[in-house]
Amino acid sequence: MNARKPVSARTLKSDLKRVDSHRTKASEYKELPELTDAMLKRGTVKRAGRPVATNPRKQVTIRLPESVLAKWKATGPGWQTRMAELLSKRAS
């Protein structure tokens, strides 16, 4: 299947108009099981995104000589973290 080609109702072999027009009736809710305390206890809440940092970062602007920046970048991925650790040690 071509990912760039839009999907049509004929391709999906479903009646999308019928599905979209369906309105849930009160009698259909009888088919659903009752929620019990045990079911609710099993449920979990998952937060999206990154966890909250214990020591959050703050963005700053600093001017450094190109040669200094090039040397730090040459040390590979994580250079900013290593720079922050070194600065933290010096500030303590």
PDB file of C-alpha atoms in Angstrom:
ATOM      1  CA  MET A   1       0.000   0.000   0.000  1.00  0.00           C
ATOM      2  CA  ASN A   2       1.248   3.482  -0.839  1.00  0.00           C
ATOM      3  CA  ALA A   3       1.634   5.533   2.377  1.00  0.00           C
ATOM      4  CA  ARG A   4       1.104   8.791   0.504  1.00  0.00           C
ATOM      5  CA  LYS A   5      -2.174   7.709  -1.058  1.00  0.00           C
ATOM      6  CA  PRO A   6      -5.227   8.695   1.023  1.00  0.00           C
ATOM      7  CA  VAL A   7      -7.254   5.805   2.435  1.00  0.00           C
ATOM      8  CA  SER A   8     -10.769   5.487   1.085  1.00  0.00           C
ATOM      9  CA  ALA A   9     -13.838   3.781   2.554  1.00  0.00           C
ATOM     10  CA  ARG A  10     -13.622   1.197  -0.234  1.00  0.00           C
ATOM     11  CA  THR A  11     -10.007   0.384   0.711  1.00  0.00           C
ATOM     12  CA  LEU A  12     -10.951  -0.042   4.381  1.00  0.00           C
ATOM     13  CA  LYS A  13     -13.946  -2.222   3.439  1.00  0.00           C
ATOM     14  CA  SER A  14     -16.100  -0.511   6.052  1.00  0.00           C
ATOM     15  CA  ASP A  15     -19.110   1.723   6.023  1.00  0.00           C
ATOM     16  CA  LEU A  16     -17.612   4.837   7.599  1.00  0.00           C
ATOM     17  CA  LYS A  17     -20.769   6.895   7.129  1.00  0.00           C
ATOM     18  CA  ARG A  18     -22.759   4.359   9.149  1.00  0.00           C
ATOM     19  CA  VAL A  19     -20.119   4.244  11.879  1.00  0.00           C
ATOM     20  CA  ASP A  20     -19.873   8.038  12.089  1.00  0.00           C
ATOM     21  CA  SER A  21     -23.632   8.476  12.256  1.00  0.00           C
ATOM     22  CA  HIS A  22     -24.131   5.913  15.066  1.00  0.00           C
ATOM     23  CA  ARG A  23     -25.354   7.392  18.345  1.00  0.00           C
ATOM     24  CA  THR A  24     -24.996   5.262  21.477  1.00  0.00           C
ATOM     25  CA  LYS A  25     -28.368   4.437  23.046  1.00  0.00           C
ATOM     26  CA  ALA A  26     -29.040   3.889  26.750  1.00  0.00           C
ATOM     27  CA  SER A  27     -29.833   0.211  26.083  1.00  0.00           C
ATOM     28  CA  GLU A  28     -26.311  -0.315  24.712  1.00  0.00           C
ATOM     29  CA  TYR A  29     -24.824   0.624  28.074  1.00  0.00           C
ATOM     30  CA  LYS A  30     -26.416  -2.508  29.581  1.00  0.00           C
ATOM     31  CA  GLU A  31     -23.865  -4.561  27.620  1.00  0.00           C
ATOM     32  CA  LEU A  32     -20.997  -2.975  29.534  1.00  0.00           C
ATOM     33  CA  PRO A  33     -19.830  -4.628  32.776  1.00  0.00           C
ATOM     34  CA  GLU A  34     -20.207  -2.717  36.038  1.00  0.00           C
ATOM     35  CA  LEU A  35     -16.998  -1.186  37.313  1.00  0.00           C
ATOM     36  CA  THR A  36     -16.006  -2.754  40.601  1.00  0.00           C
ATOM     37  CA  ASP A  37     -13.619  -1.441  43.245  1.00  0.00           C
ATOM     38  CA  ALA A  38     -11.191  -4.209  42.281  1.00  0.00           C
ATOM     39  CA  MET A  39     -11.203  -3.016  38.656  1.00  0.00           C
ATOM     40  CA  LEU A  40     -10.579   0.572  39.701  1.00  0.00           C
ATOM     41  CA  LYS A  41      -7.717  -0.445  42.025  1.00  0.00           C
ATOM     42  CA  ARG A  42      -5.986  -2.238  39.131  1.00  0.00           C
ATOM     43  CA  GLY A  43      -6.065   0.912  37.033  1.00  0.00           C
ATOM     44  CA  THR A  44      -3.029   3.146  36.839  1.00  0.00           C
ATOM     45  CA  VAL A  45      -2.520   6.719  35.759  1.00  0.00           C
ATOM     46  CA  LYS A  46       0.376   7.211  33.392  1.00  0.00           C
ATOM     47  CA  ARG A  47       1.704  10.705  32.922  1.00  0.00           C
ATOM     48  CA  ALA A  48       3.010  11.569  29.512  1.00  0.00           C
ATOM     49  CA  GLY A  49       6.331  13.231  28.984  1.00  0.00           C
ATOM     50  CA  ARG A  50       9.496  13.388  31.000  1.00  0.00           C
ATOM     51  CA  PRO A  51       9.522  12.979  34.767  1.00  0.00           C
ATOM     52  CA  VAL A  52       9.843  16.143  36.830  1.00  0.00           C
ATOM     53  CA  ALA A  53      13.518  16.883  37.458  1.00  0.00           C
ATOM     54  CA  THR A  54      14.767  17.179  41.025  1.00  0.00           C
ATOM     55  CA  ASN A  55      17.293  19.781  39.892  1.00  0.00           C
ATOM     56  CA  PRO A  56      15.622  21.492  36.909  1.00  0.00           C
ATOM     57  CA  ARG A  57      17.726  23.224  34.270  1.00  0.00           C
ATOM     58  CA  LYS A  58      17.426  26.868  33.315  1.00  0.00           C
ATOM     59  CA  GLN A  59      18.322  28.085  29.863  1.00  0.00           C
ATOM     60  CA  VAL A  60      20.945  30.831  29.736  1.00  0.00           C
ATOM     61  CA  THR A  61      22.946  32.556  27.047  1.00  0.00           C
ATOM     62  CA  ILE A  62      26.719  32.656  27.384  1.00  0.00           C
ATOM     63  CA  ARG A  63      29.375  33.738  24.924  1.00  0.00           C
ATOM     64  CA  LEU A  64      32.330  31.380  24.612  1.00  0.00           C
ATOM     65  CA  PRO A  65      35.263  31.371  22.209  1.00  0.00           C
ATOM     66  CA  GLU A  66      34.634  29.067  19.246  1.00  0.00           C
ATOM     67  CA  SER A  67      37.745  27.057  20.098  1.00  0.00           C
ATOM     68  CA  VAL A  68      36.449  26.294  23.618  1.00  0.00           C
ATOM     69  CA  LEU A  69      33.059  25.240  22.308  1.00  0.00           C
ATOM     70  CA  ALA A  70      34.663  23.091  19.590  1.00  0.00           C
ATOM     71  CA  LYS A  71      36.791  21.274  22.187  1.00  0.00           C
ATOM     72  CA  TRP A  72      33.764  20.515  24.369  1.00  0.00           C
ATOM     73  CA  LYS A  73      31.725  19.299  21.389  1.00  0.00           C
ATOM     74  CA  ALA A  74      34.630  17.117  20.270  1.00  0.00           C
ATOM     75  CA  THR A  75      34.318  15.134  23.514  1.00  0.00           C
ATOM     76  CA  GLY A  76      31.122  13.620  22.106  1.00  0.00           C
ATOM     77  CA  PRO A  77      27.483  13.355  23.163  1.00  0.00           C
ATOM     78  CA  GLY A  78      26.778  14.576  26.670  1.00  0.00           C
ATOM     79  CA  TRP A  79      29.243  17.454  26.487  1.00  0.00           C
ATOM     80  CA  GLN A  80      26.721  19.919  27.892  1.00  0.00           C
ATOM     81  CA  THR A  81      26.076  17.700  30.910  1.00  0.00           C
ATOM     82  CA  ARG A  82      29.805  17.283  31.512  1.00  0.00           C
ATOM     83  CA  MET A  83      30.296  21.038  31.236  1.00  0.00           C
ATOM     84  CA  ALA A  84      27.483  21.632  33.754  1.00  0.00           C
ATOM     85  CA  GLU A  85      29.027  19.097  36.175  1.00  0.00           C
ATOM     86  CA  LEU A  86      32.422  20.789  35.965  1.00  0.00           C
ATOM     87  CA  LEU A  87      30.868  24.218  36.542  1.00  0.00           C
ATOM     88  CA  SER A  88      28.903  22.841  39.512  1.00  0.00           C
ATOM     89  CA  LYS A  89      32.093  21.484  41.105  1.00  0.00           C
ATOM     90  CA  ARG A  90      33.848  24.831  40.618  1.00  0.00           C
ATOM     91  CA  ALA A  91      30.895  26.770  42.096  1.00  0.00           C
ATOM     92  CA  SER A  92      30.783  24.619  45.240  1.00  0.00           C
TER      93      SER A  92
END
